[in-house]
Amino acid sequence: MEERKKVIFSGIKPSGELTLGNYLGAIKNWVKLQDEYDCYFCVADLHAITVRQEPKDLRRRTLEILSIYIAAGIEPKKNTMFIQSHVPAHCEASWLLTCSTYMGELSRMTQYKDKSKNMGDSISAGLFNYPVLMAADILLYNTDLVPVGKDQKQHLELARDIGERFNNLYSPTFTIPDGYISTSAAKIMDLQDPSKKMSKSEENPNGYILIMDPPEVIRKKVSRAVTDSIGEVNYTDDQPGVKNLINILSAIKSLSPEEIVEFYKGKGYADFKRDVAEAIVSELEPVQKKVTELLTNKDYLESIYKAGAEKANYVSMKTLRKMQKKIGLIQR
Ligand code: AQP
């Protein structure tokens, strides 16, 4: 009998244009997982609307993200790629899980605290409940492993707690997922403030590189990246700007930071930054080309997300039915 492949679940929310952080920290690593695991990759549109989105931008970005997944090398035939809102079980399971999640747990989430800081009275309940929807996303597919960046670790911990609580309250229902920590997944920092992560909703465009940024924009942004007055390429926390650029080069070229430091011994920042920019340009150019091509073929994209939703619906409904039955809801 064929052994069950372990299940991986992940997604990206279309809350802005995708950055080099999303690419090097998530997508590029997902490509390496597709042969070994049964992978579900969604475009998390329901997560994006926890903060206000312009409808036409949301529509455009949702298809662009799907195209980026495919262009980066995630093969539609090997993986289940879908749009989160096409699989209603996510919302239904989220409600069922919300009823056994505590306000205290949710209010301790640092991402919620950060994002709601300047919102005054207009913090949406969706933003507060976001981690429960994320728990539903993961638990519905009997996920074994979730590739998460450090920033998402707290949410994954909560998803585990929520799943375990349900298993204890009723009977074993969910696989309790572990984090998948890839050794090559880099955390990419903001180019203007390397103490915070590169983020697609950052206001200063010089802080991030977008996957779809044209080569001249990429070169300009890298040349403006904050460094220091030391003038030597070292891999140390005392030079966070340079360290971040080393991490970017290392993730693209599969070189260790030590190899990079050795190579740039005696050279200044100008050479180093130029090479970093060229590495990013040559990494992203083929992806950009393919994305542009895919976006002109809406029928093809539709065929991918429809097939993905069909499989995701089938698997998630099985889990949802179990949940409903155990809770005491009458079967439909
Ligand atoms: N800078 C980063 N470095 C490494 N990995 C990153 N990821 C995001 N930024 C970096 C990884 O991308 C995946 C999906 O992220 P997401 O878009 O769903 O949410 P996010 O992490 O909240 O990303 P942003 O860009 O910061 O979005 P906004 O600003 O809208 O909240 C995750 O695996 C994440 O680790």
Tab-separated table of C-alpha atoms and ligand atoms in Angstrom:
chain	number	residue	atom	x	y	z
A	1	MET	CA	0.000	0.000	0.000
A	2	GLU	CA	1.277	3.483	-0.856
A	3	GLU	CA	2.326	5.404	2.236
A	4	ARG	CA	0.303	8.573	2.942
A	5	LYS	CA	2.361	11.623	2.110
A	6	LYS	CA	2.544	14.191	4.872
A	7	VAL	CA	0.274	17.167	4.308
A	8	ILE	CA	1.587	20.714	4.060
A	9	PHE	CA	-0.695	23.747	4.153
A	10	SER	CA	0.217	27.367	3.538
A	11	GLY	CA	-1.067	30.528	1.935
A	12	ILE	CA	-0.464	34.192	1.290
A	13	LYS	CA	-3.025	36.922	1.703
A	14	PRO	CA	-3.622	39.347	-1.185
A	15	SER	CA	-3.422	42.394	1.080
A	16	GLY	CA	-0.814	44.119	-1.093
A	17	GLU	CA	1.602	43.395	-3.917
A	18	LEU	CA	3.856	40.457	-3.006
A	19	THR	CA	7.368	41.269	-1.882
A	20	LEU	CA	10.754	39.652	-2.135
A	21	GLY	CA	10.089	38.626	1.501
A	22	ASN	CA	7.061	36.565	0.454
A	23	TYR	CA	9.112	35.083	-2.374
A	24	LEU	CA	12.294	34.139	-0.508
A	25	GLY	CA	10.604	33.450	2.828
A	26	ALA	CA	7.714	31.387	1.489
A	27	ILE	CA	7.107	30.674	-2.209
A	28	LYS	CA	10.644	29.700	-3.259
A	29	ASN	CA	10.724	27.144	-0.448
A	30	TRP	CA	7.302	25.748	-1.231
A	31	VAL	CA	8.621	24.785	-4.664
A	32	LYS	CA	11.100	22.458	-2.958
A	33	LEU	CA	8.374	20.724	-0.956
A	34	GLN	CA	6.079	19.662	-3.767
A	35	ASP	CA	7.650	16.294	-4.544
A	36	GLU	CA	7.844	15.065	-1.001
A	37	TYR	CA	4.556	16.333	0.433
A	38	ASP	CA	0.870	16.576	-0.357
A	39	CYS	CA	0.723	20.370	-0.566
A	40	TYR	CA	-2.209	22.759	-0.301
A	41	PHE	CA	-1.394	26.343	-1.217
A	42	CYS	CA	-4.200	28.861	-1.046
A	43	VAL	CA	-4.588	32.517	-1.857
A	44	ALA	CA	-5.965	33.685	1.468
A	45	ASP	CA	-8.446	36.301	0.245
A	46	LEU	CA	-10.633	35.965	3.363
A	47	HIS	CA	-7.626	36.859	5.493
A	48	ALA	CA	-6.896	39.891	3.333
A	49	ILE	CA	-10.302	41.443	4.047
A	50	THR	CA	-9.622	41.629	7.792
A	51	VAL	CA	-8.348	45.061	6.782
A	52	ARG	CA	-10.172	47.124	4.148
A	53	GLN	CA	-9.307	46.234	0.536
A	54	GLU	CA	-10.276	47.976	-2.685
A	55	PRO	CA	-12.460	45.325	-4.451
A	56	LYS	CA	-10.836	45.659	-7.871
A	57	ASP	CA	-7.341	45.484	-6.367
A	58	LEU	CA	-8.298	42.429	-4.351
A	59	ARG	CA	-9.586	40.679	-7.485
A	60	ARG	CA	-6.479	41.570	-9.494
A	61	ARG	CA	-4.046	40.576	-6.744
A	62	THR	CA	-5.782	37.259	-6.067
A	63	LEU	CA	-5.173	36.131	-9.659
A	64	GLU	CA	-1.698	37.648	-9.660
A	65	ILE	CA	-0.704	35.650	-6.587
A	66	LEU	CA	-1.998	32.445	-8.150
A	67	SER	CA	0.068	33.301	-11.249
A	68	ILE	CA	3.141	33.965	-9.092
A	69	TYR	CA	2.762	30.548	-7.430
A	70	ILE	CA	2.697	28.872	-10.839
A	71	ALA	CA	5.429	31.076	-12.357
A	72	ALA	CA	7.725	30.364	-9.409
A	73	GLY	CA	7.484	26.644	-10.144
A	74	ILE	CA	4.582	25.300	-8.082
A	75	GLU	CA	3.095	22.756	-10.431
A	76	PRO	CA	-0.699	22.693	-10.657
A	77	LYS	CA	-0.728	18.932	-11.294
A	78	LYS	CA	1.266	18.082	-8.173
A	79	ASN	CA	-0.322	20.501	-5.696
A	80	THR	CA	-3.729	21.738	-4.661
A	81	MET	CA	-3.828	25.467	-5.382
A	82	PHE	CA	-7.047	27.276	-4.605
A	83	ILE	CA	-8.682	30.512	-3.579
A	84	GLN	CA	-9.706	30.366	0.078
A	85	SER	CA	-13.181	31.877	-0.415
A	86	HIS	CA	-14.013	29.131	-2.952
A	87	VAL	CA	-13.997	26.589	-0.150
A	88	PRO	CA	-16.886	27.432	2.205
A	89	ALA	CA	-15.784	24.916	4.857
A	90	HIS	CA	-13.113	27.408	5.984
A	91	CYS	CA	-15.732	29.899	7.186
A	92	GLU	CA	-17.992	27.251	8.670
A	93	ALA	CA	-15.191	25.523	10.553
A	94	SER	CA	-13.922	28.896	11.693
A	95	TRP	CA	-17.252	29.632	13.383
A	96	LEU	CA	-17.385	26.220	15.049
A	97	LEU	CA	-13.854	26.754	16.387
A	98	THR	CA	-14.561	30.364	17.405
A	99	CYS	CA	-17.098	29.005	19.868
A	100	SER	CA	-14.367	27.222	21.812
A	101	THR	CA	-11.658	29.881	21.498
A	102	TYR	CA	-11.115	32.366	24.311
A	103	MET	CA	-11.083	36.152	23.950
A	104	GLY	CA	-7.972	36.187	26.155
A	105	GLU	CA	-6.068	33.944	23.754
A	106	LEU	CA	-6.920	36.123	20.786
A	107	SER	CA	-6.121	39.384	22.508
A	108	ARG	CA	-2.623	38.115	23.315
A	109	MET	CA	-1.691	37.731	19.630
A	110	THR	CA	1.102	40.180	18.882
A	111	GLN	CA	0.110	40.591	15.235
A	112	TYR	CA	-3.367	41.672	16.361
A	113	LYS	CA	-1.853	44.093	18.859
A	114	ASP	CA	0.482	45.555	16.210
A	115	LYS	CA	-2.118	45.897	13.478
A	116	SER	CA	-4.867	47.301	15.703
A	117	LYS	CA	-2.611	49.819	17.455
A	118	ASN	CA	-3.669	52.827	15.416
A	119	MET	CA	-7.210	51.794	14.563
A	120	GLY	CA	-9.016	53.352	17.527
A	121	ASP	CA	-12.624	52.167	17.679
A	122	SER	CA	-12.685	50.748	14.188
A	123	ILE	CA	-10.861	47.466	14.776
A	124	SER	CA	-12.845	44.825	12.929
A	125	ALA	CA	-13.920	41.647	14.685
A	126	GLY	CA	-12.404	39.906	11.647
A	127	LEU	CA	-8.937	41.144	12.538
A	128	PHE	CA	-9.448	39.857	16.086
A	129	ASN	CA	-10.704	36.457	14.870
A	130	TYR	CA	-8.094	36.069	12.128
A	131	PRO	CA	-6.131	33.350	13.991
A	132	VAL	CA	-9.264	31.172	14.304
A	133	LEU	CA	-9.778	31.271	10.542
A	134	MET	CA	-6.128	30.381	10.161
A	135	ALA	CA	-6.621	27.446	12.562
A	136	ALA	CA	-9.597	26.285	10.456
A	137	ASP	CA	-7.523	26.561	7.249
A	138	ILE	CA	-4.870	24.312	8.684
A	139	LEU	CA	-6.953	21.813	10.669
A	140	LEU	CA	-9.439	21.066	7.865
A	141	TYR	CA	-6.799	19.291	5.775
A	142	ASN	CA	-5.300	17.130	8.519
A	143	THR	CA	-2.172	19.143	7.997
A	144	ASP	CA	1.029	17.685	9.405
A	145	LEU	CA	3.327	20.596	8.695
A	146	VAL	CA	2.889	24.318	8.244
A	147	PRO	CA	5.791	26.270	6.773
A	148	VAL	CA	5.777	29.376	8.928
A	149	GLY	CA	7.979	32.346	9.328
A	150	LYS	CA	8.887	33.450	12.856
A	151	ASP	CA	6.151	36.071	12.614
A	152	GLN	CA	3.456	33.386	12.271
A	153	LYS	CA	4.686	31.055	15.003
A	154	GLN	CA	2.328	32.404	17.651
A	155	HIS	CA	-0.663	31.851	15.351
A	156	LEU	CA	0.419	28.289	14.678
A	157	GLU	CA	0.746	27.649	18.431
A	158	LEU	CA	-2.821	28.875	18.862
A	159	ALA	CA	-4.014	26.674	15.980
A	160	ARG	CA	-2.472	23.705	17.798
A	161	ASP	CA	-4.191	24.697	21.074
A	162	ILE	CA	-7.536	25.137	19.328
A	163	GLY	CA	-7.203	21.741	17.609
A	164	GLU	CA	-6.150	19.987	20.795
A	165	ARG	CA	-9.007	21.548	22.740
A	166	PHE	CA	-11.537	20.297	20.184
A	167	ASN	CA	-9.985	16.812	20.253
A	168	ASN	CA	-10.243	16.774	24.062
A	169	LEU	CA	-13.755	18.249	24.256
A	170	TYR	CA	-15.217	15.769	21.758
A	171	SER	CA	-12.877	13.024	20.506
A	172	PRO	CA	-9.767	12.929	18.315
A	173	THR	CA	-10.711	14.759	15.115
A	174	PHE	CA	-7.767	16.830	13.989
A	175	THR	CA	-4.150	16.087	13.257
A	176	ILE	CA	-2.154	18.524	15.378
A	177	PRO	CA	0.247	20.302	13.015
A	178	ASP	CA	3.878	21.137	13.558
A	179	GLY	CA	5.747	24.091	12.159
A	180	TYR	CA	7.977	23.338	9.209
A	181	ILE	CA	11.142	25.269	9.678
A	182	SER	CA	13.112	25.330	6.469
A	183	THR	CA	16.813	25.892	6.902
A	184	SER	CA	16.912	27.945	3.721
A	185	ALA	CA	13.860	30.132	4.421
A	186	ALA	CA	15.177	33.592	4.995
A	187	LYS	CA	13.509	36.313	6.986
A	188	ILE	CA	13.888	39.371	4.789
A	189	MET	CA	13.954	42.717	6.514
A	190	ASP	CA	12.851	46.181	5.415
A	191	LEU	CA	15.516	47.880	3.275
A	192	GLN	CA	15.059	51.214	5.034
A	193	ASP	CA	14.555	49.896	8.571
A	194	PRO	CA	16.230	46.487	8.904
A	195	SER	CA	14.826	46.051	12.419
A	196	LYS	CA	11.392	45.190	10.957
A	197	LYS	CA	10.417	42.581	8.387
A	198	MET	CA	9.860	43.497	4.755
A	199	SER	CA	6.112	43.807	4.494
A	200	LYS	CA	3.697	44.377	1.637
A	201	SER	CA	1.627	46.883	3.585
A	202	GLU	CA	4.622	49.065	4.472
A	203	GLU	CA	4.058	52.692	3.466
A	204	ASN	CA	7.562	53.560	2.259
A	205	PRO	CA	8.086	51.785	-1.108
A	206	ASN	CA	11.865	52.013	-0.696
A	207	GLY	CA	11.543	49.575	2.205
A	208	TYR	CA	10.425	46.666	0.038
A	209	ILE	CA	11.103	45.073	-3.319
A	210	LEU	CA	8.038	43.764	-5.075
A	211	ILE	CA	8.169	40.508	-7.003
A	212	MET	CA	6.829	42.475	-9.991
A	213	ASP	CA	9.136	45.508	-9.637
A	214	PRO	CA	10.901	46.307	-12.945
A	215	PRO	CA	14.710	45.806	-12.981
A	216	GLU	CA	15.509	49.533	-12.828
A	217	VAL	CA	13.308	49.951	-9.749
A	218	ILE	CA	14.975	46.966	-8.070
A	219	ARG	CA	18.436	48.431	-8.767
A	220	LYS	CA	17.395	51.801	-7.373
A	221	LYS	CA	15.879	50.337	-4.214
A	222	VAL	CA	18.936	48.177	-3.490
A	223	SER	CA	21.302	51.078	-4.069
A	224	ARG	CA	19.257	53.120	-1.550
A	225	ALA	CA	19.134	50.318	1.023
A	226	VAL	CA	20.310	51.453	4.435
A	227	THR	CA	23.769	50.162	5.395
A	228	ASP	CA	26.277	51.792	7.794
A	229	SER	CA	29.539	53.675	7.845
A	230	ILE	CA	31.722	50.626	8.593
A	231	GLY	CA	32.243	49.967	4.885
A	232	GLU	CA	32.988	46.223	5.203
A	233	VAL	CA	30.718	43.338	4.287
A	234	ASN	CA	30.290	41.486	7.599
A	235	TYR	CA	27.546	39.156	8.784
A	236	THR	CA	26.761	40.607	12.174
A	237	ASP	CA	23.822	42.076	14.110
A	238	ASP	CA	25.836	45.279	14.403
A	239	GLN	CA	25.371	45.764	10.651
A	240	PRO	CA	21.683	44.815	10.202
A	241	GLY	CA	21.327	46.442	6.769
A	242	VAL	CA	24.325	44.595	5.338
A	243	LYS	CA	23.262	41.380	7.082
A	244	ASN	CA	19.874	41.602	5.403
A	245	LEU	CA	21.458	42.047	1.964
A	246	ILE	CA	23.723	39.056	2.652
A	247	ASN	CA	20.643	36.991	3.566
A	248	ILE	CA	18.981	37.994	0.312
A	249	LEU	CA	22.039	37.053	-1.745
A	250	SER	CA	22.482	33.850	0.225
A	251	ALA	CA	18.848	32.778	-0.354
A	252	ILE	CA	19.057	33.464	-4.079
A	253	LYS	CA	22.512	32.038	-4.784
A	254	SER	CA	22.388	29.180	-2.243
A	255	LEU	CA	25.675	30.406	-0.766
A	256	SER	CA	26.380	30.563	2.956
A	257	PRO	CA	26.779	34.006	4.580
A	258	GLU	CA	30.424	33.056	5.335
A	259	GLU	CA	31.134	32.417	1.645
A	260	ILE	CA	29.639	35.760	0.751
A	261	VAL	CA	31.640	37.626	3.409
A	262	GLU	CA	34.830	35.935	2.181
A	263	PHE	CA	34.100	36.904	-1.431
A	264	TYR	CA	33.601	40.592	-0.605
A	265	LYS	CA	36.652	40.945	1.634
A	266	GLY	CA	38.398	44.184	0.698
A	267	LYS	CA	35.537	45.299	-1.564
A	268	GLY	CA	33.181	48.173	-0.739
A	269	TYR	CA	29.415	48.335	-0.547
A	270	ALA	CA	29.032	49.540	-4.144
A	271	ASP	CA	30.202	46.229	-5.680
A	272	PHE	CA	28.259	44.251	-3.126
A	273	LYS	CA	24.996	46.148	-3.650
A	274	ARG	CA	25.346	45.934	-7.423
A	275	ASP	CA	25.685	42.136	-7.212
A	276	VAL	CA	22.742	41.864	-4.831
A	277	ALA	CA	20.593	43.909	-7.219
A	278	GLU	CA	21.649	41.834	-10.240
A	279	ALA	CA	20.974	38.597	-8.369
A	280	ILE	CA	17.444	39.774	-7.518
A	281	VAL	CA	16.822	40.947	-11.079
A	282	SER	CA	17.903	37.666	-12.631
A	283	GLU	CA	15.940	35.655	-10.069
A	284	LEU	CA	12.725	37.617	-10.608
A	285	GLU	CA	12.824	38.367	-14.338
A	286	PRO	CA	11.718	34.906	-15.534
A	287	VAL	CA	8.996	34.823	-12.871
A	288	GLN	CA	7.721	38.246	-13.965
A	289	LYS	CA	7.649	37.197	-17.603
A	290	LYS	CA	5.662	34.075	-16.830
A	291	VAL	CA	3.238	35.961	-14.564
A	292	THR	CA	2.522	38.505	-17.302
A	293	GLU	CA	1.899	35.654	-19.727
A	294	LEU	CA	-0.357	33.752	-17.308
A	295	LEU	CA	-2.442	36.814	-16.552
A	296	THR	CA	-3.449	37.026	-20.200
A	297	ASN	CA	-4.802	33.497	-19.992
A	298	LYS	CA	-7.706	33.786	-17.556
A	299	ASP	CA	-9.265	30.508	-18.765
A	300	TYR	CA	-6.161	28.592	-17.796
A	301	LEU	CA	-6.036	30.252	-14.367
A	302	GLU	CA	-9.718	29.478	-13.886
A	303	SER	CA	-9.117	25.830	-14.705
A	304	ILE	CA	-6.391	25.706	-12.019
A	305	TYR	CA	-8.356	27.356	-9.223
A	306	LYS	CA	-11.507	25.397	-10.040
A	307	ALA	CA	-9.699	22.055	-9.933
A	308	GLY	CA	-7.965	23.160	-6.711
A	309	ALA	CA	-11.260	24.156	-5.089
A	310	GLU	CA	-12.846	20.852	-6.090
A	311	LYS	CA	-10.150	18.832	-4.321
A	312	ALA	CA	-10.000	21.220	-1.343
A	313	ASN	CA	-13.794	21.141	-0.992
A	314	TYR	CA	-13.834	17.358	-0.993
A	315	VAL	CA	-11.168	17.017	1.698
A	316	SER	CA	-12.324	19.893	3.897
A	317	MET	CA	-16.001	18.866	3.813
A	318	LYS	CA	-15.084	15.455	5.202
A	319	THR	CA	-13.459	17.114	8.219
A	320	LEU	CA	-16.254	19.667	8.577
A	321	ARG	CA	-18.901	16.920	8.623
A	322	LYS	CA	-17.012	15.171	11.413
A	323	MET	CA	-16.888	18.409	13.395
A	324	GLN	CA	-20.614	19.076	12.924
A	325	LYS	CA	-21.537	15.555	13.964
A	326	LYS	CA	-19.391	15.594	17.094
A	327	ILE	CA	-20.724	18.986	18.165
A	328	GLY	CA	-24.296	17.694	17.855
A	329	LEU	CA	-25.501	19.441	14.727
A	330	ILE	CA	-28.065	17.485	12.694
A	331	GLN	CA	-26.476	16.133	9.516
A	332	ARG	CA	-27.721	17.857	6.366
B	1	AQP	N1	9.816	39.673	5.097
B	1	AQP	C1	9.546	38.383	5.065
B	1	AQP	N2	10.551	37.490	5.177
B	1	AQP	C2	10.280	36.163	5.124
B	1	AQP	N3	9.055	35.646	4.968
B	1	AQP	C3	8.018	36.507	4.847
B	1	AQP	N4	6.682	36.320	4.673
B	1	AQP	C4	6.081	37.520	4.591
B	1	AQP	N5	6.991	38.505	4.713
B	1	AQP	C5	8.197	37.909	4.883
B	1	AQP	C6	6.061	35.005	4.597
B	1	AQP	O1	5.085	35.027	3.570
B	1	AQP	C7	4.006	34.145	3.937
B	1	AQP	C8	2.676	34.776	3.758
B	1	AQP	O2	2.561	36.008	4.311
B	1	AQP	P1	1.182	36.802	4.268
B	1	AQP	O3	1.201	37.713	3.147
B	1	AQP	O4	-0.011	35.920	4.325
B	1	AQP	O5	1.209	37.537	5.628
B	1	AQP	P2	2.313	38.355	6.308
B	1	AQP	O6	3.363	37.466	6.840
B	1	AQP	O7	1.568	39.203	7.308
B	1	AQP	O8	2.936	39.243	5.149
B	1	AQP	P3	3.036	40.797	5.069
B	1	AQP	O9	3.745	41.101	3.796
B	1	AQP	O10	3.606	41.371	6.313
B	1	AQP	O11	1.528	41.212	4.884
B	1	AQP	P4	0.703	42.342	5.570
B	1	AQP	O12	1.620	43.529	5.592
B	1	AQP	O13	-0.497	42.547	4.736
B	1	AQP	O14	0.355	41.841	6.933
B	1	AQP	C9	4.256	33.704	5.366
B	1	AQP	O15	4.792	32.390	5.313
B	1	AQP	C10	5.276	34.681	5.871
B	1	AQP	O16	6.103	34.123	6.868
